[in-house]
Amino acid sequence: MAEFTMLAGDKDWWRQAVIYQIYPRSFADGNGDGIGDLKGIISKVPYLKSLGLDAIWLSPFYPSALADGGYDVDDYRNVDPRIGTLEEFDVMVQELHKVGIRVIVDIVPNHSGSNHEWFQAALKAGPGSPERDRYIFRDGKGANGEIRPSELASHFGPTAWTRVTEPDGKPGQWYMHLFASEQPDFNWDNPEVREDFVKTLRFWSDRGVDGYRIDVAHALVKDLKNGHLPERQSFDLSVMKNNGEDDLFDRDEVHEIYAEWRKVFNEYNPPRVAVAEAWVHANRRPAYASTEGLGQSFNFDMLGAGWDAKKVRKIADYNLKAAKASGSSTTWVLSNHDIIRHATRFGLPNGTDFGQWYAKNRFNPKVDEKLGLDRARAMTMLLLALPGSTYLYQGEELGLQEALEIPAELMQDPQFFRNPELGLSRDGCRVPLPWNRTGSSFGFGTNGSHLPQPEWYGNVSVEAQDGVHGSTLELYRELMALRRSLETTEEFSWVNHILSPTTLHFKRPNGWQSITNFGTKSIKLPKGKVLATSKALVQGKLPQNATAWIQA
Ligand code: BGC
């Protein structure tokens, strides 16, 4: 194996980092097969450097049947041949490290892909075998086992149980999958499963990976004791217990796994970091973020805030306090590969149910794109000024709107197929990036793109925005550089504007202040040097739907 360069020192690099999520299949296609790859990422290292990032997070790039965009992993310690090779992975890490960018990879421990060698072995080995015990196989109910073992729905609908055909050709047992049927859930009571994930974490850490994003981190341990099987039709937080005793999610025992992982992370210098994707009650997040556990846990609260000063302030206060109490730092997120891009969300009225809206209006959207982009830029500035780490999603630096008009026959998201009556899909935020104004797939590759790009993509491409003062791309670059020069400590305090509750204004170290106008009238800026604004000032005042950074 090659020598791996690690970035020097600071073990706390993640606390106030800007991390950029790359969805590898849709970032840049280096070999002209319509699918993004590691070669593509390597070719864009100068671009990533120009953004001024601390780290990238790579969504799954492992061998996969792509039943769920790669979150169905068939081999945890390899690279999908369509995406590249392990050697290319090493080169990518080296090149990113050379320019000071760290690498976080996605670990998907709740389920494997159904082509994983363990699942294939389980199918062949038959009921009661040690191979089946690595997953959750159960006999069905009814005279011939024809009724599913429990009334448990899948996240992607409808059921979480699929019946297998046994080696003798007869219909047989059922296995549990909280997501698509190509994503069988592991049995985390099985020590082999635990050992194998430790092996995976060491494998990537040894190759120089700096950290991990843990997929559905709250689901691994389920209550399956004494024949019990969870039953549930909704995955809403309101039906999840918040005391560690829910039979499906967020059980206290899951932290034993993360305590073991923490020991592995701490074997490295600097220690490897991890962030939990755990959709749990807010009071339960600190356990995932503890220094004895994964160390950080996503706070997705801003996704539900809308354009509302009161809500944004409440969310900021809650999360900054909670993170402090657990010794961690919080995370800020406006977009990722699972949700409608925020430039589009902010162009819809506050309180919109985005899933419903998408299902009904995909071909007739009526989004106020200008308003959406103004508010997206302003919110990004606000979040980048808060203490904590900020996760950006590829394309948001271009102010990309959701690509809405994807015809049904070109959709890839299992959510769309498994629950057709709902009409939900996450494909619109996964459309390959536009790099150029024109040309094959707008510079994504030389031979088309695996999801269709809308015509307007060229107008918002990197080429169209590069070097253009006021473009969203240049704004992001400017903000990242400023933030890097100003953010030395996690110091934070509000400046109250009693007469103007629609103004959010706070102070950070080095005289840095951020002020956002959620109201309808322009507001006066505090005294100081204007460092950056998300919208041009009007007669020296901050217009509505805008943020300014000041140095006092
Ligand atoms: C990922 C999704 C994925 C699911 C199942 C999530 O939380 O972010 O994209 O479909 O886990 O792995």
mmCIF file of C-alpha atoms in Angstrom, residues 21-238:
data_model
loop_
_atom_site.group_PDB
_atom_site.id
_atom_site.type_symbol
_atom_site.label_atom_id
_atom_site.label_comp_id
_atom_site.label_asym_id
_atom_site.label_seq_id
_atom_site.Cartn_x
_atom_site.Cartn_y
_atom_site.Cartn_z
ATOM 1 C CA GLN A 21 -20.757 16.749 0.256
ATOM 2 C CA ILE A 22 -19.906 15.059 -3.021
ATOM 3 C CA TYR A 23 -22.453 12.678 -4.475
ATOM 4 C CA PRO A 24 -19.839 10.840 -6.566
ATOM 5 C CA ARG A 25 -22.091 9.636 -9.371
ATOM 6 C CA SER A 26 -23.186 13.182 -10.101
ATOM 7 C CA PHE A 27 -20.120 15.338 -9.518
ATOM 8 C CA ALA A 28 -17.781 14.914 -12.508
ATOM 9 C CA ASP A 29 -17.432 12.091 -15.025
ATOM 10 C CA GLY A 30 -13.783 11.424 -15.907
ATOM 11 C CA ASN A 31 -14.235 8.420 -18.215
ATOM 12 C CA GLY A 32 -17.222 9.417 -20.309
ATOM 13 C CA ASP A 33 -19.728 6.758 -19.214
ATOM 14 C CA GLY A 34 -22.321 9.235 -17.939
ATOM 15 C CA ILE A 35 -21.558 8.414 -14.296
ATOM 16 C CA GLY A 36 -19.387 10.575 -12.074
ATOM 17 C CA ASP A 37 -16.213 8.967 -10.768
ATOM 18 C CA LEU A 38 -13.018 9.357 -8.751
ATOM 19 C CA LYS A 39 -11.070 10.500 -11.819
ATOM 20 C CA GLY A 40 -13.636 13.265 -12.163
ATOM 21 C CA ILE A 41 -13.182 14.259 -8.520
ATOM 22 C CA ILE A 42 -9.386 14.261 -8.888
ATOM 23 C CA SER A 43 -9.685 16.553 -11.920
ATOM 24 C CA LYS A 44 -11.718 18.998 -9.822
ATOM 25 C CA VAL A 45 -9.345 19.237 -6.858
ATOM 26 C CA PRO A 46 -8.307 22.774 -7.942
ATOM 27 C CA TYR A 47 -11.998 23.729 -7.998
ATOM 28 C CA LEU A 48 -12.553 22.279 -4.520
ATOM 29 C CA LYS A 49 -9.480 24.143 -3.311
ATOM 30 C CA SER A 50 -10.836 27.367 -4.799
ATOM 31 C CA LEU A 51 -13.931 26.997 -2.604
ATOM 32 C CA GLY A 52 -11.815 27.123 0.554
ATOM 33 C CA LEU A 53 -13.180 23.924 2.126
ATOM 34 C CA ASP A 54 -11.901 22.056 5.161
ATOM 35 C CA ALA A 55 -13.159 18.644 4.069
ATOM 36 C CA ILE A 56 -15.276 16.755 1.594
ATOM 37 C CA TRP A 57 -17.779 14.042 2.511
ATOM 38 C CA LEU A 58 -18.143 11.387 -0.152
ATOM 39 C CA SER A 59 -21.486 9.624 -0.381
ATOM 40 C CA PRO A 60 -21.079 5.869 -1.075
ATOM 41 C CA PHE A 61 -18.701 4.943 -3.891
ATOM 42 C CA TYR A 62 -18.618 1.224 -3.058
ATOM 43 C CA PRO A 63 -19.673 -1.622 -5.370
ATOM 44 C CA SER A 64 -23.457 -1.525 -5.461
ATOM 45 C CA ALA A 65 -26.440 -2.561 -7.561
ATOM 46 C CA LEU A 66 -27.595 1.071 -7.169
ATOM 47 C CA ALA A 67 -31.007 0.109 -5.875
ATOM 48 C CA ASP A 68 -30.673 3.122 -3.540
ATOM 49 C CA GLY A 69 -28.039 5.311 -5.165
ATOM 50 C CA GLY A 70 -25.158 3.347 -3.600
ATOM 51 C CA TYR A 71 -26.636 3.128 -0.081
ATOM 52 C CA ASP A 72 -26.992 -0.565 -0.911
ATOM 53 C CA VAL A 73 -23.349 -1.542 -0.391
ATOM 54 C CA ASP A 74 -22.165 -4.873 -1.796
ATOM 55 C CA ASP A 75 -18.552 -4.600 -0.621
ATOM 56 C CA TYR A 76 -17.550 -2.156 2.102
ATOM 57 C CA ARG A 77 -13.852 -2.268 1.359
ATOM 58 C CA ASN A 78 -13.728 -1.594 -2.343
ATOM 59 C CA VAL A 79 -14.626 0.939 -5.034
ATOM 60 C CA ASP A 80 -17.405 0.428 -7.578
ATOM 61 C CA PRO A 81 -15.637 -0.253 -10.911
ATOM 62 C CA ARG A 82 -17.930 2.323 -12.538
ATOM 63 C CA ILE A 83 -16.547 4.885 -10.101
ATOM 64 C CA GLY A 84 -12.892 3.873 -10.044
ATOM 65 C CA THR A 85 -10.328 1.749 -8.275
ATOM 66 C CA LEU A 86 -8.730 1.646 -4.844
ATOM 67 C CA GLU A 87 -5.556 3.064 -6.397
ATOM 68 C CA GLU A 88 -7.541 6.040 -7.699
ATOM 69 C CA PHE A 89 -9.082 6.434 -4.266
ATOM 70 C CA ASP A 90 -5.580 6.687 -2.783
ATOM 71 C CA VAL A 91 -4.580 9.270 -5.377
ATOM 72 C CA MET A 92 -7.739 11.261 -4.647
ATOM 73 C CA VAL A 93 -6.999 11.315 -0.897
ATOM 74 C CA GLN A 94 -3.379 12.329 -1.545
ATOM 75 C CA GLU A 95 -4.345 15.127 -3.921
ATOM 76 C CA LEU A 96 -6.972 16.490 -1.563
ATOM 77 C CA HIS A 97 -4.644 16.310 1.425
ATOM 78 C CA LYS A 98 -1.990 18.170 -0.540
ATOM 79 C CA VAL A 99 -4.323 21.154 -0.812
ATOM 80 C CA GLY A 100 -5.430 20.907 2.820
ATOM 81 C CA ILE A 101 -8.817 19.218 2.262
ATOM 82 C CA ARG A 102 -9.701 16.251 4.468
ATOM 83 C CA VAL A 103 -11.831 13.295 3.434
ATOM 84 C CA ILE A 104 -14.918 11.887 5.145
ATOM 85 C CA VAL A 105 -16.550 8.751 3.767
ATOM 86 C CA ASP A 106 -20.029 7.342 4.267
ATOM 87 C CA ILE A 107 -20.431 4.160 6.317
ATOM 88 C CA VAL A 108 -23.733 2.330 5.882
ATOM 89 C CA PRO A 109 -23.999 -0.075 8.828
ATOM 90 C CA ASN A 110 -27.741 -0.691 9.152
ATOM 91 C CA HIS A 111 -28.001 -2.755 5.990
ATOM 92 C CA SER A 112 -25.893 -4.113 3.154
ATOM 93 C CA GLY A 113 -26.819 -4.471 -0.484
ATOM 94 C CA SER A 114 -28.508 -7.716 -1.422
ATOM 95 C CA ASN A 115 -25.528 -8.722 -3.596
ATOM 96 C CA HIS A 116 -23.194 -8.583 -0.598
ATOM 97 C CA GLU A 117 -21.450 -11.954 -0.304
ATOM 98 C CA TRP A 118 -22.885 -12.448 3.190
ATOM 99 C CA PHE A 119 -26.459 -11.984 2.014
ATOM 100 C CA GLN A 120 -25.941 -14.276 -0.946
ATOM 101 C CA ALA A 121 -24.438 -16.873 1.422
ATOM 102 C CA ALA A 122 -27.439 -16.455 3.735
ATOM 103 C CA LEU A 123 -29.846 -17.166 0.882
ATOM 104 C CA LYS A 124 -27.983 -20.338 -0.037
ATOM 105 C CA ALA A 125 -27.409 -21.612 3.486
ATOM 106 C CA GLY A 126 -31.057 -21.863 4.536
ATOM 107 C CA PRO A 127 -33.026 -21.339 7.767
ATOM 108 C CA GLY A 128 -31.246 -21.586 11.116
ATOM 109 C CA SER A 129 -27.763 -21.282 9.583
ATOM 110 C CA PRO A 130 -25.024 -19.001 10.980
ATOM 111 C CA GLU A 131 -25.070 -17.234 7.581
ATOM 112 C CA ARG A 132 -28.727 -16.249 8.080
ATOM 113 C CA ASP A 133 -27.990 -15.015 11.580
ATOM 114 C CA ARG A 134 -25.990 -12.073 10.205
ATOM 115 C CA TYR A 135 -29.291 -10.655 8.910
ATOM 116 C CA ILE A 136 -32.827 -10.678 10.285
ATOM 117 C CA PHE A 137 -34.564 -13.719 8.819
ATOM 118 C CA ARG A 138 -37.828 -14.940 10.340
ATOM 119 C CA ASP A 139 -40.500 -17.495 9.500
ATOM 120 C CA GLY A 140 -43.761 -16.101 8.222
ATOM 121 C CA LYS A 141 -47.088 -16.537 9.953
ATOM 122 C CA GLY A 142 -50.016 -18.572 8.615
ATOM 123 C CA ALA A 143 -50.244 -22.279 7.776
ATOM 124 C CA ASN A 144 -47.485 -22.092 5.160
ATOM 125 C CA GLY A 145 -45.551 -19.112 6.455
ATOM 126 C CA GLU A 146 -47.189 -16.985 3.779
ATOM 127 C CA ILE A 147 -48.033 -14.026 6.050
ATOM 128 C CA ARG A 148 -45.214 -11.538 6.789
ATOM 129 C CA PRO A 149 -43.744 -11.854 10.271
ATOM 130 C CA SER A 150 -44.875 -8.401 11.475
ATOM 131 C CA GLU A 151 -46.711 -5.300 10.316
ATOM 132 C CA LEU A 152 -43.598 -3.243 9.781
ATOM 133 C CA ALA A 153 -43.516 -0.734 6.941
ATOM 134 C CA SER A 154 -40.339 0.194 5.064
ATOM 135 C CA HIS A 155 -39.188 3.814 4.853
ATOM 136 C CA PHE A 156 -39.712 3.645 1.137
ATOM 137 C CA GLY A 157 -43.030 1.803 1.563
ATOM 138 C CA PRO A 158 -44.861 -0.487 1.635
ATOM 139 C CA THR A 159 -43.529 -3.402 3.753
ATOM 140 C CA ALA A 160 -40.192 -4.058 5.469
ATOM 141 C CA TRP A 161 -40.374 -7.832 4.891
ATOM 142 C CA THR A 162 -39.536 -9.769 1.738
ATOM 143 C CA ARG A 163 -40.001 -13.508 1.350
ATOM 144 C CA VAL A 164 -37.146 -15.563 -0.115
ATOM 145 C CA THR A 165 -37.092 -18.680 -2.225
ATOM 146 C CA GLU A 166 -35.216 -21.395 -0.343
ATOM 147 C CA PRO A 167 -32.429 -23.469 -1.947
ATOM 148 C CA ASP A 168 -34.994 -26.250 -2.580
ATOM 149 C CA GLY A 169 -37.024 -23.861 -4.760
ATOM 150 C CA LYS A 170 -39.906 -23.434 -2.265
ATOM 151 C CA PRO A 171 -41.088 -20.107 -0.821
ATOM 152 C CA GLY A 172 -39.453 -19.785 2.556
ATOM 153 C CA GLN A 173 -38.410 -17.312 5.256
ATOM 154 C CA TRP A 174 -38.716 -13.552 5.241
ATOM 155 C CA TYR A 175 -35.993 -10.961 5.864
ATOM 156 C CA MET A 176 -36.292 -7.468 7.286
ATOM 157 C CA HIS A 177 -35.307 -4.341 5.359
ATOM 158 C CA LEU A 178 -36.113 -0.899 6.728
ATOM 159 C CA PHE A 179 -35.438 0.549 3.265
ATOM 160 C CA ALA A 180 -35.650 -1.151 -0.165
ATOM 161 C CA SER A 181 -35.786 -4.938 -0.455
ATOM 162 C CA GLU A 182 -32.259 -4.762 -1.920
ATOM 163 C CA GLN A 183 -31.096 -3.410 1.471
ATOM 164 C CA PRO A 184 -31.372 -6.266 4.006
ATOM 165 C CA ASP A 185 -30.868 -5.127 7.623
ATOM 166 C CA PHE A 186 -27.933 -6.574 9.512
ATOM 167 C CA ASN A 187 -28.389 -8.335 12.835
ATOM 168 C CA TRP A 188 -26.185 -6.274 15.117
ATOM 169 C CA ASP A 189 -26.512 -8.872 17.896
ATOM 170 C CA ASN A 190 -24.194 -11.005 15.784
ATOM 171 C CA PRO A 191 -20.522 -10.476 16.775
ATOM 172 C CA GLU A 192 -19.300 -11.149 13.219
ATOM 173 C CA VAL A 193 -21.212 -8.085 12.002
ATOM 174 C CA ARG A 194 -19.586 -5.954 14.699
ATOM 175 C CA GLU A 195 -16.107 -7.248 13.893
ATOM 176 C CA ASP A 196 -16.548 -6.687 10.195
ATOM 177 C CA PHE A 197 -17.409 -3.014 10.591
ATOM 178 C CA VAL A 198 -14.398 -2.446 12.820
ATOM 179 C CA LYS A 199 -12.334 -4.012 10.042
ATOM 180 C CA THR A 200 -13.925 -1.610 7.533
ATOM 181 C CA LEU A 201 -13.215 1.434 9.718
ATOM 182 C CA ARG A 202 -9.572 0.382 10.066
ATOM 183 C CA PHE A 203 -9.335 -0.315 6.332
ATOM 184 C CA TRP A 204 -10.299 3.240 5.355
ATOM 185 C CA SER A 205 -8.527 4.895 8.284
ATOM 186 C CA ASP A 206 -5.319 3.114 7.253
ATOM 187 C CA ARG A 207 -5.772 4.528 3.763
ATOM 188 C CA GLY A 208 -5.755 8.048 5.147
ATOM 189 C CA VAL A 209 -9.484 8.752 5.477
ATOM 190 C CA ASP A 210 -10.056 11.448 8.114
ATOM 191 C CA GLY A 211 -13.605 10.694 9.180
ATOM 192 C CA TYR A 212 -16.959 9.045 8.688
ATOM 193 C CA ARG A 213 -20.591 9.964 8.192
ATOM 194 C CA ILE A 214 -22.660 7.191 9.739
ATOM 195 C CA ASP A 215 -25.818 6.413 7.804
ATOM 196 C CA VAL A 216 -29.019 5.839 9.838
ATOM 197 C CA ALA A 217 -26.853 5.633 12.947
ATOM 198 C CA HIS A 218 -29.862 5.232 15.254
ATOM 199 C CA ALA A 219 -31.275 2.076 13.665
ATOM 200 C CA LEU A 220 -28.613 -0.597 14.160
ATOM 201 C CA VAL A 221 -29.843 -2.217 17.371
ATOM 202 C CA LYS A 222 -33.445 -3.414 17.405
ATOM 203 C CA ASP A 223 -35.370 -5.208 20.100
ATOM 204 C CA LEU A 224 -35.634 -8.736 18.718
ATOM 205 C CA LYS A 225 -35.496 -10.569 22.029
ATOM 206 C CA ASN A 226 -37.803 -13.507 22.843
ATOM 207 C CA GLY A 227 -39.379 -13.534 19.421
ATOM 208 C CA HIS A 228 -40.326 -9.837 19.535
ATOM 209 C CA LEU A 229 -40.610 -8.044 16.187
ATOM 210 C CA PRO A 230 -41.184 -4.306 15.797
ATOM 211 C CA GLU A 231 -44.426 -3.221 14.118
ATOM 212 C CA ARG A 232 -44.848 0.298 12.747
ATOM 213 C CA GLN A 233 -46.529 2.089 9.868
ATOM 214 C CA SER A 234 -45.012 5.512 10.377
ATOM 215 C CA PHE A 235 -41.434 6.642 10.883
ATOM 216 C CA ASP A 236 -42.426 10.012 12.195
ATOM 217 C CA LEU A 237 -40.451 11.140 15.243
ATOM 218 C CA SER A 238 -43.732 11.518 17.110
#
